[in-house]
Amino acid sequence: VQMGCAKGKCAELNISPMLKEFKLNTWNTVSIDLLCFAKSGVEFERSSAPFVLTSEGAAKIRIANVQFEPNAQKMATLKCSE
């Protein structure tokens, strides 16, 4: 998952270990603490790419309900310490 990439910095998080644990052909949820991106220098107000998903190999996935939720870091499945 990548975020940023305007005049500011980009940040990338590898979520592949998490994805390998998911069951195929079912909906799964991933939530990421935005602090993970902030610590990498992402300037949210300058971001031209709020959500980018890349893969090294072929993949067939469906994505739904991408959203930013304030104060949701405690519930995130991927957390970054302060």
mmCIF file of N, CA and C in Angstrom:
data_model
loop_
_atom_site.group_PDB
_atom_site.id
_atom_site.type_symbol
_atom_site.label_atom_id
_atom_site.label_comp_id
_atom_site.label_asym_id
_atom_site.label_seq_id
_atom_site.Cartn_x
_atom_site.Cartn_y
_atom_site.Cartn_z
ATOM 1 N N VAL A 1 0.858 -1.164 0.000
ATOM 2 C CA VAL A 1 0.000 0.000 0.000
ATOM 3 C C VAL A 1 0.898 1.218 0.000
ATOM 4 N N GLN A 2 0.573 2.155 -0.852
ATOM 5 C CA GLN A 2 1.383 3.361 -0.974
ATOM 6 C C GLN A 2 0.494 4.586 -0.813
ATOM 7 N N MET A 3 1.077 5.654 -0.276
ATOM 8 C CA MET A 3 0.356 6.902 -0.099
ATOM 9 C C MET A 3 1.336 8.047 -0.296
ATOM 10 N N GLY A 4 0.812 9.160 -0.767
ATOM 11 C CA GLY A 4 1.629 10.359 -0.918
ATOM 12 C C GLY A 4 1.886 10.682 -2.363
ATOM 13 N N CYS A 5 3.115 10.997 -2.667
ATOM 14 C CA CYS A 5 3.610 11.157 -4.030
ATOM 15 C C CYS A 5 3.129 12.387 -4.781
ATOM 16 N N ALA A 6 3.009 13.493 -4.132
ATOM 17 C CA ALA A 6 2.790 14.733 -4.867
ATOM 18 C C ALA A 6 4.106 15.487 -4.802
ATOM 19 N N LYS A 7 4.090 16.667 -4.282
ATOM 20 C CA LYS A 7 5.327 17.407 -4.085
ATOM 21 C C LYS A 7 6.001 16.965 -2.783
ATOM 22 N N GLY A 8 5.283 16.175 -2.010
ATOM 23 C CA GLY A 8 5.826 15.664 -0.760
ATOM 24 C C GLY A 8 6.444 14.296 -0.965
ATOM 25 N N LYS A 9 6.595 13.575 0.110
ATOM 26 C CA LYS A 9 7.209 12.253 0.054
ATOM 27 C C LYS A 9 6.169 11.153 -0.129
ATOM 28 N N CYS A 10 6.625 10.036 -0.651
ATOM 29 C CA CYS A 10 5.806 8.838 -0.761
ATOM 30 C C CYS A 10 6.139 7.918 0.413
ATOM 31 N N ALA A 11 5.204 7.085 0.760
ATOM 32 C CA ALA A 11 5.463 6.058 1.763
ATOM 33 C C ALA A 11 4.815 4.776 1.283
ATOM 34 N N GLU A 12 5.476 3.676 1.573
ATOM 35 C CA GLU A 12 4.991 2.370 1.142
ATOM 36 C C GLU A 12 5.055 1.397 2.315
ATOM 37 N N LEU A 13 3.982 0.631 2.487
ATOM 38 C CA LEU A 13 3.931 -0.388 3.531
ATOM 39 C C LEU A 13 3.678 -1.738 2.888
ATOM 40 N N ASN A 14 4.455 -2.718 3.262
ATOM 41 C CA ASN A 14 4.297 -4.069 2.733
ATOM 42 C C ASN A 14 3.244 -4.798 3.569
ATOM 43 N N ILE A 15 2.104 -5.072 2.981
ATOM 44 C CA ILE A 15 1.044 -5.791 3.694
ATOM 45 C C ILE A 15 0.940 -7.246 3.244
ATOM 46 N N SER A 16 1.893 -7.704 2.431
ATOM 47 C CA SER A 16 1.808 -9.072 1.907
ATOM 48 C C SER A 16 1.794 -10.139 3.001
ATOM 49 N N PRO A 17 2.555 -9.999 4.109
ATOM 50 C CA PRO A 17 2.448 -11.027 5.150
ATOM 51 C C PRO A 17 1.026 -11.143 5.706
ATOM 52 N N MET A 18 0.349 -10.019 5.842
ATOM 53 C CA MET A 18 -1.021 -10.016 6.328
ATOM 54 C C MET A 18 -1.958 -10.676 5.308
ATOM 55 N N LEU A 19 -1.751 -10.374 4.046
ATOM 56 C CA LEU A 19 -2.617 -10.919 2.995
ATOM 57 C C LEU A 19 -2.484 -12.433 2.872
ATOM 58 N N LYS A 20 -1.305 -12.953 3.131
ATOM 59 C CA LYS A 20 -1.095 -14.398 3.040
ATOM 60 C C LYS A 20 -1.923 -15.170 4.059
ATOM 61 N N GLU A 21 -2.321 -14.508 5.132
ATOM 62 C CA GLU A 21 -3.124 -15.139 6.181
ATOM 63 C C GLU A 21 -4.618 -15.174 5.852
ATOM 64 N N PHE A 22 -5.030 -14.409 4.861
ATOM 65 C CA PHE A 22 -6.453 -14.316 4.529
ATOM 66 C C PHE A 22 -6.948 -15.550 3.778
ATOM 67 N N LYS A 23 -8.206 -15.878 3.992
ATOM 68 C CA LYS A 23 -8.842 -16.951 3.234
ATOM 69 C C LYS A 23 -9.215 -16.411 1.861
ATOM 70 N N LEU A 24 -9.074 -17.249 0.850
ATOM 71 C CA LEU A 24 -9.451 -16.864 -0.510
ATOM 72 C C LEU A 24 -10.963 -16.821 -0.650
ATOM 73 N N ASN A 25 -11.412 -16.008 -1.572
ATOM 74 C CA ASN A 25 -12.829 -15.899 -1.923
ATOM 75 C C ASN A 25 -13.716 -15.462 -0.766
ATOM 76 N N THR A 26 -13.164 -14.685 0.148
ATOM 77 C CA THR A 26 -13.947 -14.080 1.222
ATOM 78 C C THR A 26 -13.514 -12.630 1.367
ATOM 79 N N TRP A 27 -14.377 -11.812 1.957
ATOM 80 C CA TRP A 27 -14.031 -10.425 2.224
ATOM 81 C C TRP A 27 -13.181 -10.382 3.480
ATOM 82 N N ASN A 28 -12.123 -9.605 3.437
ATOM 83 C CA ASN A 28 -11.231 -9.406 4.573
ATOM 84 C C ASN A 28 -11.034 -7.908 4.769
ATOM 85 N N THR A 29 -10.671 -7.516 5.962
ATOM 86 C CA THR A 29 -10.492 -6.102 6.274
ATOM 87 C C THR A 29 -9.053 -5.818 6.665
ATOM 88 N N VAL A 30 -8.526 -4.748 6.105
ATOM 89 C CA VAL A 30 -7.207 -4.249 6.474
ATOM 90 C C VAL A 30 -7.396 -2.787 6.866
ATOM 91 N N SER A 31 -6.900 -2.431 8.020
ATOM 92 C CA SER A 31 -6.921 -1.024 8.423
ATOM 93 C C SER A 31 -5.509 -0.644 8.865
ATOM 94 N N ILE A 32 -5.071 0.519 8.420
ATOM 95 C CA ILE A 32 -3.699 0.954 8.657
ATOM 96 C C ILE A 32 -3.704 2.268 9.429
ATOM 97 N N ASP A 33 -2.951 2.301 10.500
ATOM 98 C CA ASP A 33 -2.776 3.526 11.269
ATOM 99 C C ASP A 33 -2.041 4.537 10.379
ATOM 100 N N LEU A 34 -2.613 5.707 10.168
ATOM 101 C CA LEU A 34 -1.996 6.703 9.296
ATOM 102 C C LEU A 34 -0.661 7.216 9.835
ATOM 103 N N LEU A 35 -0.388 6.971 11.109
ATOM 104 C CA LEU A 35 0.904 7.328 11.667
ATOM 105 C C LEU A 35 2.030 6.610 10.924
ATOM 106 N N CYS A 36 1.743 5.430 10.412
ATOM 107 C CA CYS A 36 2.743 4.682 9.634
ATOM 108 C C CYS A 36 3.210 5.505 8.432
ATOM 109 N N PHE A 37 2.293 6.185 7.785
ATOM 110 C CA PHE A 37 2.639 7.014 6.630
ATOM 111 C C PHE A 37 3.251 8.340 7.070
ATOM 112 N N ALA A 38 2.715 8.928 8.124
ATOM 113 C CA ALA A 38 3.228 10.203 8.625
ATOM 114 C C ALA A 38 4.689 10.074 9.057
ATOM 115 N N LYS A 39 5.030 8.962 9.703
ATOM 116 C CA LYS A 39 6.405 8.739 10.153
ATOM 117 C C LYS A 39 7.371 8.616 8.978
ATOM 118 N N SER A 40 6.855 8.282 7.809
ATOM 119 C CA SER A 40 7.693 8.177 6.609
ATOM 120 C C SER A 40 7.763 9.493 5.847
ATOM 121 N N GLY A 41 7.118 10.527 6.390
ATOM 122 C CA GLY A 41 7.209 11.849 5.779
ATOM 123 C C GLY A 41 6.083 12.237 4.852
ATOM 124 N N VAL A 42 5.017 11.450 4.776
ATOM 125 C CA VAL A 42 3.899 11.811 3.907
ATOM 126 C C VAL A 42 3.269 13.107 4.408
ATOM 127 N N GLU A 43 3.080 14.029 3.513
ATOM 128 C CA GLU A 43 2.397 15.281 3.817
ATOM 129 C C GLU A 43 0.981 15.141 3.273
ATOM 130 N N PHE A 44 0.059 14.817 4.140
ATOM 131 C CA PHE A 44 -1.301 14.482 3.716
ATOM 132 C C PHE A 44 -1.964 15.599 2.919
ATOM 133 N N GLU A 45 -1.696 16.841 3.289
ATOM 134 C CA GLU A 45 -2.324 17.964 2.596
ATOM 135 C C GLU A 45 -1.805 18.147 1.175
ATOM 136 N N ARG A 46 -0.675 17.517 0.844
ATOM 137 C CA ARG A 46 -0.101 17.623 -0.499
ATOM 138 C C ARG A 46 -0.218 16.325 -1.287
ATOM 139 N N SER A 47 -0.817 15.336 -0.708
ATOM 140 C CA SER A 47 -0.863 14.014 -1.331
ATOM 141 C C SER A 47 -1.781 14.005 -2.546
ATOM 142 N N SER A 48 -1.261 13.492 -3.637
ATOM 143 C CA SER A 48 -2.081 13.323 -4.839
ATOM 144 C C SER A 48 -2.545 11.880 -4.985
ATOM 145 N N ALA A 49 -2.053 11.012 -4.106
ATOM 146 C CA ALA A 49 -2.393 9.592 -4.181
ATOM 147 C C ALA A 49 -2.705 9.082 -2.774
ATOM 148 N N PRO A 50 -3.950 9.205 -2.338
ATOM 149 C CA PRO A 50 -4.279 8.761 -0.980
ATOM 150 C C PRO A 50 -4.294 7.245 -0.809
ATOM 151 N N PHE A 51 -4.407 6.503 -1.896
ATOM 152 C CA PHE A 51 -4.421 5.042 -1.799
ATOM 153 C C PHE A 51 -3.937 4.446 -3.104
ATOM 154 N N VAL A 52 -2.823 3.719 -3.033
ATOM 155 C CA VAL A 52 -2.274 3.023 -4.199
ATOM 156 C C VAL A 52 -1.926 1.613 -3.745
ATOM 157 N N LEU A 53 -2.339 0.640 -4.515
ATOM 158 C CA LEU A 53 -2.028 -0.751 -4.209
ATOM 159 C C LEU A 53 -1.232 -1.318 -5.368
ATOM 160 N N THR A 54 -0.064 -1.877 -5.058
ATOM 161 C CA THR A 54 0.783 -2.469 -6.093
ATOM 162 C C THR A 54 1.104 -3.913 -5.716
ATOM 163 N N SER A 55 1.568 -4.657 -6.713
ATOM 164 C CA SER A 55 1.916 -6.054 -6.499
ATOM 165 C C SER A 55 3.100 -6.410 -7.385
ATOM 166 N N GLU A 56 3.969 -7.262 -6.880
ATOM 167 C CA GLU A 56 5.094 -7.717 -7.688
ATOM 168 C C GLU A 56 4.665 -8.756 -8.716
ATOM 169 N N GLY A 57 3.579 -9.447 -8.437
ATOM 170 C CA GLY A 57 3.101 -10.480 -9.348
ATOM 171 C C GLY A 57 1.649 -10.234 -9.721
ATOM 172 N N ALA A 58 1.126 -11.136 -10.499
ATOM 173 C CA ALA A 58 -0.270 -11.026 -10.913
ATOM 174 C C ALA A 58 -1.180 -11.244 -9.711
ATOM 175 N N ALA A 59 -2.261 -10.490 -9.675
ATOM 176 C CA ALA A 59 -3.206 -10.611 -8.570
ATOM 177 C C ALA A 59 -4.594 -10.266 -9.069
ATOM 178 N N LYS A 60 -5.566 -10.911 -8.503
ATOM 179 C CA LYS A 60 -6.955 -10.612 -8.819
ATOM 180 C C LYS A 60 -7.659 -10.361 -7.487
ATOM 181 N N ILE A 61 -7.987 -9.117 -7.251
ATOM 182 C CA ILE A 61 -8.610 -8.752 -5.983
ATOM 183 C C ILE A 61 -9.753 -7.776 -6.228
ATOM 184 N N ARG A 62 -10.597 -7.656 -5.234
ATOM 185 C CA ARG A 62 -11.655 -6.642 -5.239
ATOM 186 C C ARG A 62 -11.446 -5.768 -4.018
ATOM 187 N N ILE A 63 -11.597 -4.484 -4.216
ATOM 188 C CA ILE A 63 -11.415 -3.530 -3.129
ATOM 189 C C ILE A 63 -12.700 -2.732 -2.971
ATOM 190 N N ALA A 64 -13.102 -2.545 -1.718
ATOM 191 C CA ALA A 64 -14.311 -1.762 -1.448
ATOM 192 C C ALA A 64 -14.119 -0.969 -0.160
ATOM 193 N N ASN A 65 -14.824 0.119 -0.076
ATOM 194 C CA ASN A 65 -14.915 0.919 1.153
ATOM 195 C C ASN A 65 -13.579 1.441 1.657
ATOM 196 N N VAL A 66 -12.779 2.003 0.784
ATOM 197 C CA VAL A 66 -11.548 2.653 1.220
ATOM 198 C C VAL A 66 -11.966 3.981 1.851
ATOM 199 N N GLN A 67 -11.571 4.186 3.103
ATOM 200 C CA GLN A 67 -11.971 5.399 3.796
ATOM 201 C C GLN A 67 -10.941 5.791 4.847
ATOM 202 N N PHE A 68 -10.974 7.051 5.215
ATOM 203 C CA PHE A 68 -10.117 7.575 6.270
ATOM 204 C C PHE A 68 -11.002 7.871 7.463
ATOM 205 N N GLU A 69 -10.656 7.263 8.596
ATOM 206 C CA GLU A 69 -11.458 7.441 9.805
ATOM 207 C C GLU A 69 -10.617 8.102 10.887
ATOM 208 N N PRO A 70 -11.061 9.263 11.369
ATOM 209 C CA PRO A 70 -10.299 9.913 12.432
ATOM 210 C C PRO A 70 -10.353 9.110 13.732
ATOM 211 N N ASN A 71 -9.262 9.164 14.467
ATOM 212 C CA ASN A 71 -9.162 8.530 15.788
ATOM 213 C C ASN A 71 -9.416 7.021 15.766
ATOM 214 N N ALA A 72 -9.045 6.361 14.686
ATOM 215 C CA ALA A 72 -9.276 4.918 14.575
ATOM 216 C C ALA A 72 -7.995 4.114 14.738
ATOM 217 N N GLN A 73 -6.903 4.756 15.139
ATOM 218 C CA GLN A 73 -5.620 4.062 15.215
ATOM 219 C C GLN A 73 -5.620 2.896 16.194
ATOM 220 N N LYS A 74 -6.419 2.963 17.243
ATOM 221 C CA LYS A 74 -6.446 1.864 18.218
ATOM 222 C C LYS A 74 -7.057 0.597 17.633
ATOM 223 N N MET A 75 -7.911 0.761 16.619
ATOM 224 C CA MET A 75 -8.573 -0.387 16.001
ATOM 225 C C MET A 75 -7.845 -0.895 14.766
ATOM 226 N N ALA A 76 -6.765 -0.230 14.361
ATOM 227 C CA ALA A 76 -6.057 -0.587 13.132
ATOM 228 C C ALA A 76 -5.456 -1.984 13.227
ATOM 229 N N THR A 77 -5.504 -2.718 12.115
ATOM 230 C CA THR A 77 -4.880 -4.031 12.079
ATOM 231 C C THR A 77 -3.378 -3.923 11.854
ATOM 232 N N LEU A 78 -2.932 -2.815 11.265
ATOM 233 C CA LEU A 78 -1.508 -2.528 11.087
ATOM 234 C C LEU A 78 -1.219 -1.233 11.830
ATOM 235 N N LYS A 79 -0.448 -1.337 12.917
ATOM 236 C CA LYS A 79 -0.170 -0.186 13.773
ATOM 237 C C LYS A 79 1.306 0.170 13.722
ATOM 238 N N CYS A 80 1.583 1.431 13.966
ATOM 239 C CA CYS A 80 2.961 1.922 14.072
ATOM 240 C C CYS A 80 3.088 2.639 15.392
ATOM 241 N N SER A 81 4.105 2.304 16.144
ATOM 242 C CA SER A 81 4.275 2.937 17.451
ATOM 243 C C SER A 81 4.668 4.394 17.285
ATOM 244 N N GLU A 82 4.324 5.180 18.263
ATOM 245 C CA GLU A 82 4.601 6.625 18.211
ATOM 246 C C GLU A 82 6.056 6.918 18.400
#
